[in-house]
């Protein structure tokens, strides 16, 4: 991939695709602006070089509908404050209004386009739409690592039509960090995988068998593994059709002498509800009509011991249903175990990141990725489609 640093952007109109898909509460207050902060270096670089900046992002999954609660307006305000500059908000991402707003821009002006996913074409990787986006600019920059695993128009098809397509600093940093760690990690390498999306994460686990010395499995993920070991998990959230695949991963791990740690106790509840009655049980004693909602204190202690000799720790996914306070203690304990260990620590995932920031432990983690799905795709050992698109542009230019 070519970097934004390698081309001349002065006086050029630069289209920067970022991922401002940040969590907001019901009143549209931004509850975590890590993803906005993460692209400031690229935006500041472009401003310092007297470019005209068009910034574009998606928010949520509106599927082509203009949902006011998914407007990027609150982001324009926050971005303006962070950059100490006026950020003009467009009412759409393409069309005549956007065109005239862009043509009136002066150097170091910033226009933020409205949610790209208000147009159905974005997620269809539609060529006509991509061409229209590309027609706004002289230079296209992808600095949206967190959405680069998606084959979407503003990260893939657009590279066919933009005059020049390059990577921003965040994308470079994320890819660079990952490649460096995965190519030559310091051992022991411990992977901690939690959360709920078993189907999404199982592939990543399988790929990591080649790289890690120990696995720690928590969250709803663990239930599927426990079930495959023959334990009763009551009404816990599991993915029945993946029980066998989970078993086969554990067998492969055993063959390679990779240590595989599952919870030894759990906080169980009758319902997914803050008001539900809870109790603490050894893992082999989950009552039939109850659900495992968090790891218990014995597990937290066990997992922290597993991390004592780690030199590299990779973590994705919370240890329990952390949205509910009474089921967040396992994840909070894990935040501190990871933050305190004498290892290079790399963390990804939306919920995981929120837990780390809530505990103010972000400055004690070596690297927090802005990606959830993208982070996992990297763990699977795959090239991200948007990165492949930028690399293709490079190849074409070389010819
Ligand atoms: P991340 O965003 O960090 O990658 P995921 O999206 O995979 O993590 O998982 C987060 C979700 O997992 C949370 O919404 C949480 O409620 C859920 N979860 C974790 N543990 C459990 C559990 N034991 N039972 C039910 N849900 C759980
Ligand atoms: C994310 O939050 O992981 C990215 O913004 C991608 O969002 P998506 O899963 O809706 O494509
Ligand atoms: Mg998530």
PDB file of N, CA, C and O in Angstrom, residues 5-79:
ATOM      1  N   UNK A   5       1.740   9.834   2.950  1.00  0.00           N
ATOM      2  CA  UNK A   5       2.966  10.588   3.048  1.00  0.00           C
ATOM      3  C   UNK A   5       3.776  10.608   1.739  1.00  0.00           C
ATOM      4  O   UNK A   5       4.597  11.474   1.512  1.00  0.00           O
ATOM      5  N   UNK A   6       3.508   9.604   0.874  1.00  0.00           N
ATOM      6  CA  UNK A   6       4.313   9.471  -0.345  1.00  0.00           C
ATOM      7  C   UNK A   6       3.795  10.287  -1.524  1.00  0.00           C
ATOM      8  O   UNK A   6       4.378  10.246  -2.607  1.00  0.00           O
ATOM      9  N   UNK A   7       2.671  10.984  -1.334  1.00  0.00           N
ATOM     10  CA  UNK A   7       2.138  11.729  -2.482  1.00  0.00           C
ATOM     11  C   UNK A   7       1.953  13.202  -2.117  1.00  0.00           C
ATOM     12  O   UNK A   7       1.956  13.561  -0.943  1.00  0.00           O
ATOM     13  N   UNK A   8       1.777  14.005  -3.140  1.00  0.00           N
ATOM     14  CA  UNK A   8       1.604  15.436  -2.926  1.00  0.00           C
ATOM     15  C   UNK A   8       0.109  15.731  -2.758  1.00  0.00           C
ATOM     16  O   UNK A   8      -0.688  15.423  -3.637  1.00  0.00           O
ATOM     17  N   UNK A   9      -0.262  16.289  -1.613  1.00  0.00           N
ATOM     18  CA  UNK A   9      -1.692  16.566  -1.391  1.00  0.00           C
ATOM     19  C   UNK A   9      -1.992  18.065  -1.287  1.00  0.00           C
ATOM     20  O   UNK A   9      -3.140  18.452  -1.116  1.00  0.00           O
ATOM     21  N   UNK A  10      -0.971  18.879  -1.404  1.00  0.00           N
ATOM     22  CA  UNK A  10      -1.172  20.318  -1.244  1.00  0.00           C
ATOM     23  C   UNK A  10      -2.147  20.855  -2.303  1.00  0.00           C
ATOM     24  O   UNK A  10      -2.000  20.549  -3.490  1.00  0.00           O
ATOM     25  N   UNK A  11      -3.121  21.611  -1.829  1.00  0.00           N
ATOM     26  CA  UNK A  11      -4.184  22.181  -2.678  1.00  0.00           C
ATOM     27  C   UNK A  11      -5.085  21.144  -3.325  1.00  0.00           C
ATOM     28  O   UNK A  11      -5.945  21.490  -4.134  1.00  0.00           O
ATOM     29  N   UNK A  12      -4.903  19.876  -2.985  1.00  0.00           N
ATOM     30  CA  UNK A  12      -5.744  18.831  -3.589  1.00  0.00           C
ATOM     31  C   UNK A  12      -6.983  18.587  -2.713  1.00  0.00           C
ATOM     32  O   UNK A  12      -6.951  18.814  -1.499  1.00  0.00           O
ATOM     33  N   UNK A  13      -8.037  18.088  -3.352  1.00  0.00           N
ATOM     34  CA  UNK A  13      -9.210  17.656  -2.591  1.00  0.00           C
ATOM     35  C   UNK A  13      -8.992  16.194  -2.214  1.00  0.00           C
ATOM     36  O   UNK A  13      -8.851  15.335  -3.075  1.00  0.00           O
ATOM     37  N   UNK A  14      -8.937  15.959  -0.899  1.00  0.00           N
ATOM     38  CA  UNK A  14      -8.583  14.636  -0.405  1.00  0.00           C
ATOM     39  C   UNK A  14      -9.802  14.024   0.291  1.00  0.00           C
ATOM     40  O   UNK A  14     -10.360  14.609   1.218  1.00  0.00           O
ATOM     41  N   UNK A  15     -10.230  12.859  -0.182  1.00  0.00           N
ATOM     42  CA  UNK A  15     -11.375  12.141   0.383  1.00  0.00           C
ATOM     43  C   UNK A  15     -10.826  11.142   1.392  1.00  0.00           C
ATOM     44  O   UNK A  15     -10.122  10.216   1.016  1.00  0.00           O
ATOM     45  N   UNK A  16     -11.109  11.356   2.675  1.00  0.00           N
ATOM     46  CA  UNK A  16     -10.582  10.449   3.688  1.00  0.00           C
ATOM     47  C   UNK A  16     -11.713   9.602   4.269  1.00  0.00           C
ATOM     48  O   UNK A  16     -12.606  10.119   4.948  1.00  0.00           O
ATOM     49  N   UNK A  17     -11.689   8.304   3.992  1.00  0.00           N
ATOM     50  CA  UNK A  17     -12.683   7.386   4.554  1.00  0.00           C
ATOM     51  C   UNK A  17     -12.190   6.987   5.943  1.00  0.00           C
ATOM     52  O   UNK A  17     -11.065   6.496   6.099  1.00  0.00           O
ATOM     53  N   UNK A  18     -13.006   7.251   6.935  1.00  0.00           N
ATOM     54  CA  UNK A  18     -12.653   6.905   8.313  1.00  0.00           C
ATOM     55  C   UNK A  18     -13.760   6.016   8.875  1.00  0.00           C
ATOM     56  O   UNK A  18     -14.792   5.824   8.231  1.00  0.00           O
ATOM     57  N   UNK A  19     -13.552   5.450  10.061  1.00  0.00           N
ATOM     58  CA  UNK A  19     -14.632   4.713  10.722  1.00  0.00           C
ATOM     59  C   UNK A  19     -15.028   5.472  11.980  1.00  0.00           C
ATOM     60  O   UNK A  19     -14.370   5.380  13.012  1.00  0.00           O
ATOM     61  N   UNK A  20     -16.092   6.277  11.859  1.00  0.00           N
ATOM     62  CA  UNK A  20     -16.634   7.028  12.994  1.00  0.00           C
ATOM     63  C   UNK A  20     -17.865   6.319  13.555  1.00  0.00           C
ATOM     64  O   UNK A  20     -18.771   6.950  14.095  1.00  0.00           O
ATOM     65  N   UNK A  21     -17.904   5.007  13.387  1.00  0.00           N
ATOM     66  CA  UNK A  21     -19.005   4.213  13.935  1.00  0.00           C
ATOM     67  C   UNK A  21     -18.752   4.036  15.430  1.00  0.00           C
ATOM     68  O   UNK A  21     -18.282   3.003  15.884  1.00  0.00           O
ATOM     69  N   UNK A  22     -19.072   5.117  16.191  1.00  0.00           N
ATOM     70  CA  UNK A  22     -18.758   5.137  17.626  1.00  0.00           C
ATOM     71  C   UNK A  22     -20.033   4.887  18.431  1.00  0.00           C
ATOM     72  O   UNK A  22     -21.137   5.151  17.948  1.00  0.00           O
ATOM     73  N   UNK A  23     -19.896   4.372  19.643  1.00  0.00           N
ATOM     74  CA  UNK A  23     -21.100   4.158  20.449  1.00  0.00           C
ATOM     75  C   UNK A  23     -21.722   5.475  20.910  1.00  0.00           C
ATOM     76  O   UNK A  23     -21.004   6.408  21.276  1.00  0.00           O
ATOM     77  N   UNK A  24     -23.055   5.563  20.819  1.00  0.00           N
ATOM     78  CA  UNK A  24     -23.774   6.762  21.298  1.00  0.00           C
ATOM     79  C   UNK A  24     -24.925   6.304  22.191  1.00  0.00           C
ATOM     80  O   UNK A  24     -25.474   5.217  21.981  1.00  0.00           O
ATOM     81  N   UNK A  25     -25.298   7.157  23.161  1.00  0.00           N
ATOM     82  CA  UNK A  25     -26.455   6.799  23.994  1.00  0.00           C
ATOM     83  C   UNK A  25     -27.751   7.272  23.306  1.00  0.00           C
ATOM     84  O   UNK A  25     -27.706   7.776  22.180  1.00  0.00           O
ATOM     85  N   UNK A  26     -28.888   7.124  23.990  1.00  0.00           N
ATOM     86  CA  UNK A  26     -30.179   7.440  23.361  1.00  0.00           C
ATOM     87  C   UNK A  26     -30.293   8.912  22.981  1.00  0.00           C
ATOM     88  O   UNK A  26     -31.028   9.269  22.072  1.00  0.00           O
ATOM     89  N   UNK A  27     -29.579   9.777  23.714  1.00  0.00           N
ATOM     90  CA  UNK A  27     -29.635  11.217  23.384  1.00  0.00           C
ATOM     91  C   UNK A  27     -28.578  11.601  22.353  1.00  0.00           C
ATOM     92  O   UNK A  27     -28.282  12.764  22.147  1.00  0.00           O
ATOM     93  N   UNK A  28     -27.982  10.603  21.720  1.00  0.00           N
ATOM     94  CA  UNK A  28     -26.929  10.818  20.727  1.00  0.00           C
ATOM     95  C   UNK A  28     -25.685  11.487  21.304  1.00  0.00           C
ATOM     96  O   UNK A  28     -25.019  12.267  20.635  1.00  0.00           O
ATOM     97  N   UNK A  29     -25.393  11.197  22.569  1.00  0.00           N
ATOM     98  CA  UNK A  29     -24.106  11.615  23.127  1.00  0.00           C
ATOM     99  C   UNK A  29     -23.093  10.523  22.801  1.00  0.00           C
ATOM    100  O   UNK A  29     -23.385   9.338  22.968  1.00  0.00           O
ATOM    101  N   UNK A  30     -21.920  10.947  22.347  1.00  0.00           N
ATOM    102  CA  UNK A  30     -20.864   9.979  22.031  1.00  0.00           C
ATOM    103  C   UNK A  30     -20.303   9.447  23.345  1.00  0.00           C
ATOM    104  O   UNK A  30     -19.866  10.220  24.196  1.00  0.00           O
ATOM    105  N   UNK A  31     -20.334   8.108  23.530  1.00  0.00           N
ATOM    106  CA  UNK A  31     -19.887   7.563  24.812  1.00  0.00           C
ATOM    107  C   UNK A  31     -18.431   7.110  24.778  1.00  0.00           C
ATOM    108  O   UNK A  31     -17.852   6.838  25.820  1.00  0.00           O
ATOM    109  N   UNK A  32     -17.857   7.008  23.577  1.00  0.00           N
ATOM    110  CA  UNK A  32     -16.438   6.644  23.467  1.00  0.00           C
ATOM    111  C   UNK A  32     -15.927   7.154  22.119  1.00  0.00           C
ATOM    112  O   UNK A  32     -16.413   6.716  21.072  1.00  0.00           O
ATOM    113  N   UNK A  33     -14.986   8.115  22.156  1.00  0.00           N
ATOM    114  CA  UNK A  33     -14.553   8.709  20.882  1.00  0.00           C
ATOM    115  C   UNK A  33     -13.176   8.216  20.423  1.00  0.00           C
ATOM    116  O   UNK A  33     -12.514   8.865  19.617  1.00  0.00           O
ATOM    117  N   UNK A  34     -12.780   7.019  20.908  1.00  0.00           N
ATOM    118  CA  UNK A  34     -11.469   6.464  20.520  1.00  0.00           C
ATOM    119  C   UNK A  34     -11.276   6.467  19.004  1.00  0.00           C
ATOM    120  O   UNK A  34     -10.218   6.835  18.507  1.00  0.00           O
ATOM    121  N   UNK A  35     -12.323   6.051  18.283  1.00  0.00           N
ATOM    122  CA  UNK A  35     -12.174   5.946  16.822  1.00  0.00           C
ATOM    123  C   UNK A  35     -11.996   7.310  16.153  1.00  0.00           C
ATOM    124  O   UNK A  35     -11.412   7.402  15.078  1.00  0.00           O
ATOM    125  N   UNK A  36     -12.524   8.364  16.784  1.00  0.00           N
ATOM    126  CA  UNK A  36     -12.338   9.713  16.221  1.00  0.00           C
ATOM    127  C   UNK A  36     -10.907  10.176  16.512  1.00  0.00           C
ATOM    128  O   UNK A  36     -10.190  10.637  15.620  1.00  0.00           O
ATOM    129  N   UNK A  37     -10.504   9.994  17.764  1.00  0.00           N
ATOM    130  CA  UNK A  37      -9.143  10.394  18.157  1.00  0.00           C
ATOM    131  C   UNK A  37      -8.089   9.677  17.291  1.00  0.00           C
ATOM    132  O   UNK A  37      -7.053  10.254  16.971  1.00  0.00           O
ATOM    133  N   UNK A  38      -8.406   8.420  16.940  1.00  0.00           N
ATOM    134  CA  UNK A  38      -7.411   7.585  16.256  1.00  0.00           C
ATOM    135  C   UNK A  38      -7.041   8.085  14.856  1.00  0.00           C
ATOM    136  O   UNK A  38      -5.966   7.768  14.355  1.00  0.00           O
ATOM    137  N   UNK A  39      -7.935   8.864  14.216  1.00  0.00           N
ATOM    138  CA  UNK A  39      -7.605   9.334  12.862  1.00  0.00           C
ATOM    139  C   UNK A  39      -7.128  10.785  12.837  1.00  0.00           C
ATOM    140  O   UNK A  39      -6.828  11.332  11.776  1.00  0.00           O
ATOM    141  N   UNK A  40      -7.039  11.412  14.012  1.00  0.00           N
ATOM    142  CA  UNK A  40      -6.611  12.820  14.033  1.00  0.00           C
ATOM    143  C   UNK A  40      -5.232  13.020  13.395  1.00  0.00           C
ATOM    144  O   UNK A  40      -5.032  14.006  12.692  1.00  0.00           O
ATOM    145  N   UNK A  41      -4.267  12.110  13.616  1.00  0.00           N
ATOM    146  CA  UNK A  41      -2.973  12.329  12.971  1.00  0.00           C
ATOM    147  C   UNK A  41      -3.073  12.470  11.448  1.00  0.00           C
ATOM    148  O   UNK A  41      -2.434  13.353  10.866  1.00  0.00           O
ATOM    149  N   UNK A  42      -3.897  11.651  10.812  1.00  0.00           N
ATOM    150  CA  UNK A  42      -4.052  11.738   9.355  1.00  0.00           C
ATOM    151  C   UNK A  42      -4.746  13.049   8.974  1.00  0.00           C
ATOM    152  O   UNK A  42      -4.321  13.748   8.040  1.00  0.00           O
ATOM    153  N   UNK A  43      -5.794  13.387   9.718  1.00  0.00           N
ATOM    154  CA  UNK A  43      -6.529  14.616   9.386  1.00  0.00           C
ATOM    155  C   UNK A  43      -5.631  15.843   9.587  1.00  0.00           C
ATOM    156  O   UNK A  43      -5.603  16.750   8.757  1.00  0.00           O
ATOM    157  N   UNK A  44      -4.882  15.847  10.686  1.00  0.00           N
ATOM    158  CA  UNK A  44      -3.988  16.997  10.956  1.00  0.00           C
ATOM    159  C   UNK A  44      -2.903  17.098   9.898  1.00  0.00           C
ATOM    160  O   UNK A  44      -2.551  18.198   9.461  1.00  0.00           O
ATOM    161  N   UNK A  45      -2.379  15.953   9.480  1.00  0.00           N
ATOM    162  CA  UNK A  45      -1.342  15.935   8.449  1.00  0.00           C
ATOM    163  C   UNK A  45      -1.889  16.565   7.158  1.00  0.00           C
ATOM    164  O   UNK A  45      -1.238  17.410   6.543  1.00  0.00           O
ATOM    165  N   UNK A  46      -3.105  16.173   6.792  1.00  0.00           N
ATOM    166  CA  UNK A  46      -3.707  16.702   5.567  1.00  0.00           C
ATOM    167  C   UNK A  46      -3.985  18.203   5.697  1.00  0.00           C
ATOM    168  O   UNK A  46      -3.764  18.970   4.756  1.00  0.00           O
ATOM    169  N   UNK A  47      -4.419  18.627   6.898  1.00  0.00           N
ATOM    170  CA  UNK A  47      -4.663  20.058   7.122  1.00  0.00           C
ATOM    171  C   UNK A  47      -3.363  20.847   7.050  1.00  0.00           C
ATOM    172  O   UNK A  47      -3.287  21.892   6.412  1.00  0.00           O
ATOM    173  N   UNK A  48      -2.332  20.303   7.701  1.00  0.00           N
ATOM    174  CA  UNK A  48      -1.023  20.970   7.701  1.00  0.00           C
ATOM    175  C   UNK A  48      -0.472  21.108   6.293  1.00  0.00           C
ATOM    176  O   UNK A  48       0.316  22.006   6.005  1.00  0.00           O
ATOM    177  N   UNK A  49      -0.859  20.187   5.419  1.00  0.00           N
ATOM    178  CA  UNK A  49      -0.358  20.226   4.047  1.00  0.00           C
ATOM    179  C   UNK A  49      -1.309  20.957   3.094  1.00  0.00           C
ATOM    180  O   UNK A  49      -1.266  20.759   1.875  1.00  0.00           O
ATOM    181  N   UNK A  50      -2.190  21.759   3.681  1.00  0.00           N
ATOM    182  CA  UNK A  50      -3.109  22.592   2.893  1.00  0.00           C
ATOM    183  C   UNK A  50      -3.942  21.824   1.887  1.00  0.00           C
ATOM    184  O   UNK A  50      -4.128  22.253   0.744  1.00  0.00           O
ATOM    185  N   UNK A  51      -4.440  20.675   2.299  1.00  0.00           N
ATOM    186  CA  UNK A  51      -5.383  19.954   1.442  1.00  0.00           C
ATOM    187  C   UNK A  51      -6.796  20.442   1.762  1.00  0.00           C
ATOM    188  O   UNK A  51      -7.014  21.125   2.760  1.00  0.00           O
ATOM    189  N   UNK A  52      -7.749  20.089   0.901  1.00  0.00           N
ATOM    190  CA  UNK A  52      -9.171  20.283   1.210  1.00  0.00           C
ATOM    191  C   UNK A  52      -9.699  18.920   1.617  1.00  0.00           C
ATOM    192  O   UNK A  52      -9.560  17.962   0.851  1.00  0.00           O
ATOM    193  N   UNK A  53     -10.290  18.842   2.810  1.00  0.00           N
ATOM    194  CA  UNK A  53     -10.626  17.522   3.359  1.00  0.00           C
ATOM    195  C   UNK A  53     -12.107  17.173   3.260  1.00  0.00           C
ATOM    196  O   UNK A  53     -12.948  17.862   3.841  1.00  0.00           O
ATOM    197  N   UNK A  54     -12.378  16.068   2.556  1.00  0.00           N
ATOM    198  CA  UNK A  54     -13.719  15.486   2.606  1.00  0.00           C
ATOM    199  C   UNK A  54     -13.590  14.256   3.491  1.00  0.00           C
ATOM    200  O   UNK A  54     -12.787  13.376   3.208  1.00  0.00           O
ATOM    201  N   UNK A  55     -14.341  14.231   4.590  1.00  0.00           N
ATOM    202  CA  UNK A  55     -14.251  13.099   5.508  1.00  0.00           C
ATOM    203  C   UNK A  55     -15.560  12.313   5.414  1.00  0.00           C
ATOM    204  O   UNK A  55     -16.641  12.912   5.395  1.00  0.00           O
ATOM    205  N   UNK A  56     -15.462  10.984   5.312  1.00  0.00           N
ATOM    206  CA  UNK A  56     -16.667  10.169   5.133  1.00  0.00           C
ATOM    207  C   UNK A  56     -16.630   8.939   6.023  1.00  0.00           C
ATOM    208  O   UNK A  56     -15.578   8.353   6.245  1.00  0.00           O
ATOM    209  N   UNK A  57     -17.812   8.567   6.520  1.00  0.00           N
ATOM    210  CA  UNK A  57     -17.918   7.399   7.390  1.00  0.00           C
ATOM    211  C   UNK A  57     -19.319   6.794   7.328  1.00  0.00           C
ATOM    212  O   UNK A  57     -20.259   7.434   6.854  1.00  0.00           O
ATOM    213  N   UNK A  58     -19.447   5.582   7.839  1.00  0.00           N
ATOM    214  CA  UNK A  58     -20.773   5.021   8.092  1.00  0.00           C
ATOM    215  C   UNK A  58     -21.034   5.132   9.585  1.00  0.00           C
ATOM    216  O   UNK A  58     -20.144   5.468  10.363  1.00  0.00           O
ATOM    217  N   UNK A  59     -22.277   4.861   9.963  1.00  0.00           N
ATOM    218  CA  UNK A  59     -22.643   4.787  11.382  1.00  0.00           C
ATOM    219  C   UNK A  59     -23.761   3.761  11.478  1.00  0.00           C
ATOM    220  O   UNK A  59     -24.783   3.888  10.793  1.00  0.00           O
ATOM    221  N   UNK A  60     -23.572   2.748  12.284  1.00  0.00           N
ATOM    222  CA  UNK A  60     -24.605   1.731  12.476  1.00  0.00           C
ATOM    223  C   UNK A  60     -24.930   0.974  11.197  1.00  0.00           C
ATOM    224  O   UNK A  60     -24.122   0.923  10.263  1.00  0.00           O
ATOM    225  N   UNK A  61     -26.137   0.411  11.182  1.00  0.00           N
ATOM    226  CA  UNK A  61     -26.545  -0.374  10.018  1.00  0.00           C
ATOM    227  C   UNK A  61     -27.921   0.071   9.525  1.00  0.00           C
ATOM    228  O   UNK A  61     -28.908  -0.659   9.631  1.00  0.00           O
ATOM    229  N   UNK A  62     -28.035   1.314   8.964  1.00  0.00           N
ATOM    230  CA  UNK A  62     -29.350   1.821   8.544  1.00  0.00           C
ATOM    231  C   UNK A  62     -29.895   1.160   7.268  1.00  0.00           C
ATOM    232  O   UNK A  62     -31.049   1.373   6.921  1.00  0.00           O
ATOM    233  N   UNK A  63     -29.079   0.411   6.580  1.00  0.00           N
ATOM    234  CA  UNK A  63     -29.495  -0.333   5.371  1.00  0.00           C
ATOM    235  C   UNK A  63     -30.227   0.538   4.358  1.00  0.00           C
ATOM    236  O   UNK A  63     -31.323   0.188   3.895  1.00  0.00           O
ATOM    237  N   UNK A  64     -29.647   1.668   4.025  1.00  0.00           N
ATOM    238  CA  UNK A  64     -30.217   2.511   2.979  1.00  0.00           C
ATOM    239  C   UNK A  64     -31.296   3.472   3.450  1.00  0.00           C
ATOM    240  O   UNK A  64     -31.821   4.251   2.671  1.00  0.00           O
ATOM    241  N   UNK A  65     -31.641   3.431   4.741  1.00  0.00           N
ATOM    242  CA  UNK A  65     -32.672   4.354   5.254  1.00  0.00           C
ATOM    243  C   UNK A  65     -32.001   5.544   5.939  1.00  0.00           C
ATOM    244  O   UNK A  65     -30.993   5.390   6.610  1.00  0.00           O
ATOM    245  N   UNK A  66     -32.630   6.737   5.761  1.00  0.00           N
ATOM    246  CA  UNK A  66     -32.089   7.930   6.424  1.00  0.00           C
ATOM    247  C   UNK A  66     -32.617   8.003   7.842  1.00  0.00           C
ATOM    248  O   UNK A  66     -33.614   8.671   8.108  1.00  0.00           O
ATOM    249  N   UNK A  67     -31.989   7.323   8.766  1.00  0.00           N
ATOM    250  CA  UNK A  67     -32.445   7.318  10.158  1.00  0.00           C
ATOM    251  C   UNK A  67     -31.758   8.459  10.916  1.00  0.00           C
ATOM    252  O   UNK A  67     -30.534   8.474  11.028  1.00  0.00           O
ATOM    253  N   UNK A  68     -32.559   9.446  11.414  1.00  0.00           N
ATOM    254  CA  UNK A  68     -31.956  10.621  12.051  1.00  0.00           C
ATOM    255  C   UNK A  68     -31.027  10.244  13.209  1.00  0.00           C
ATOM    256  O   UNK A  68     -30.020  10.910  13.445  1.00  0.00           O
ATOM    257  N   UNK A  69     -31.356   9.149  13.922  1.00  0.00           N
ATOM    258  CA  UNK A  69     -30.518   8.785  15.074  1.00  0.00           C
ATOM    259  C   UNK A  69     -29.144   8.254  14.629  1.00  0.00           C
ATOM    260  O   UNK A  69     -28.244   8.103  15.439  1.00  0.00           O
ATOM    261  N   UNK A  70     -28.999   7.977  13.325  1.00  0.00           N
ATOM    262  CA  UNK A  70     -27.695   7.519  12.840  1.00  0.00           C
ATOM    263  C   UNK A  70     -26.998   8.580  11.980  1.00  0.00           C
ATOM    264  O   UNK A  70     -26.090   8.285  11.217  1.00  0.00           O
ATOM    265  N   UNK A  71     -27.438   9.832  12.140  1.00  0.00           N
ATOM    266  CA  UNK A  71     -26.767  10.932  11.427  1.00  0.00           C
ATOM    267  C   UNK A  71     -25.385  11.160  12.029  1.00  0.00           C
ATOM    268  O   UNK A  71     -25.149  10.902  13.210  1.00  0.00           O
ATOM    269  N   UNK A  72     -24.478  11.676  11.198  1.00  0.00           N
ATOM    270  CA  UNK A  72     -23.122  11.972  11.685  1.00  0.00           C
ATOM    271  C   UNK A  72     -23.006  13.387  12.263  1.00  0.00           C
ATOM    272  O   UNK A  72     -21.911  13.818  12.626  1.00  0.00           O
ATOM    273  N   UNK A  73     -24.140  14.099  12.372  1.00  0.00           N
ATOM    274  CA  UNK A  73     -24.091  15.471  12.895  1.00  0.00           C
ATOM    275  C   UNK A  73     -23.368  15.586  14.243  1.00  0.00           C
ATOM    276  O   UNK A  73     -22.520  16.477  14.408  1.00  0.00           O
ATOM    277  N   UNK A  74     -23.680  14.710  15.216  1.00  0.00           N
ATOM    278  CA  UNK A  74     -22.962  14.829  16.500  1.00  0.00           C
ATOM    279  C   UNK A  74     -21.449  14.634  16.349  1.00  0.00           C
ATOM    280  O   UNK A  74     -20.658  15.185  17.103  1.00  0.00           O
ATOM    281  N   UNK A  75     -21.071  13.863  15.336  1.00  0.00           N
ATOM    282  CA  UNK A  75     -19.647  13.596  15.110  1.00  0.00           C
ATOM    283  C   UNK A  75     -18.961  14.865  14.585  1.00  0.00           C
ATOM    284  O   UNK A  75     -17.828  15.169  14.948  1.00  0.00           O
ATOM    285  N   UNK A  76     -19.687  15.603  13.713  1.00  0.00           N
ATOM    286  CA  UNK A  76     -19.105  16.825  13.144  1.00  0.00           C
ATOM    287  C   UNK A  76     -18.746  17.797  14.272  1.00  0.00           C
ATOM    288  O   UNK A  76     -17.685  18.423  14.269  1.00  0.00           O
ATOM    289  N   UNK A  77     -19.637  17.870  15.266  1.00  0.00           N
ATOM    290  CA  UNK A  77     -19.401  18.764  16.412  1.00  0.00           C
ATOM    291  C   UNK A  77     -18.156  18.336  17.174  1.00  0.00           C
ATOM    292  O   UNK A  77     -17.289  19.145  17.488  1.00  0.00           O
ATOM    293  N   UNK A  78     -18.100  17.039  17.501  1.00  0.00           N
ATOM    294  CA  UNK A  78     -16.969  16.524  18.280  1.00  0.00           C
ATOM    295  C   UNK A  78     -15.654  16.700  17.507  1.00  0.00           C
ATOM    296  O   UNK A  78     -14.640  17.120  18.052  1.00  0.00           O
ATOM    297  N   UNK A  79     -15.705  16.392  16.212  1.00  0.00           N
ATOM    298  CA  UNK A  79     -14.501  16.496  15.385  1.00  0.00           C
ATOM    299  C   UNK A  79     -14.028  17.949  15.341  1.00  0.00           C
ATOM    300  O   UNK A  79     -12.832  18.235  15.468  1.00  0.00           O
TER     301      UNK A  79
END
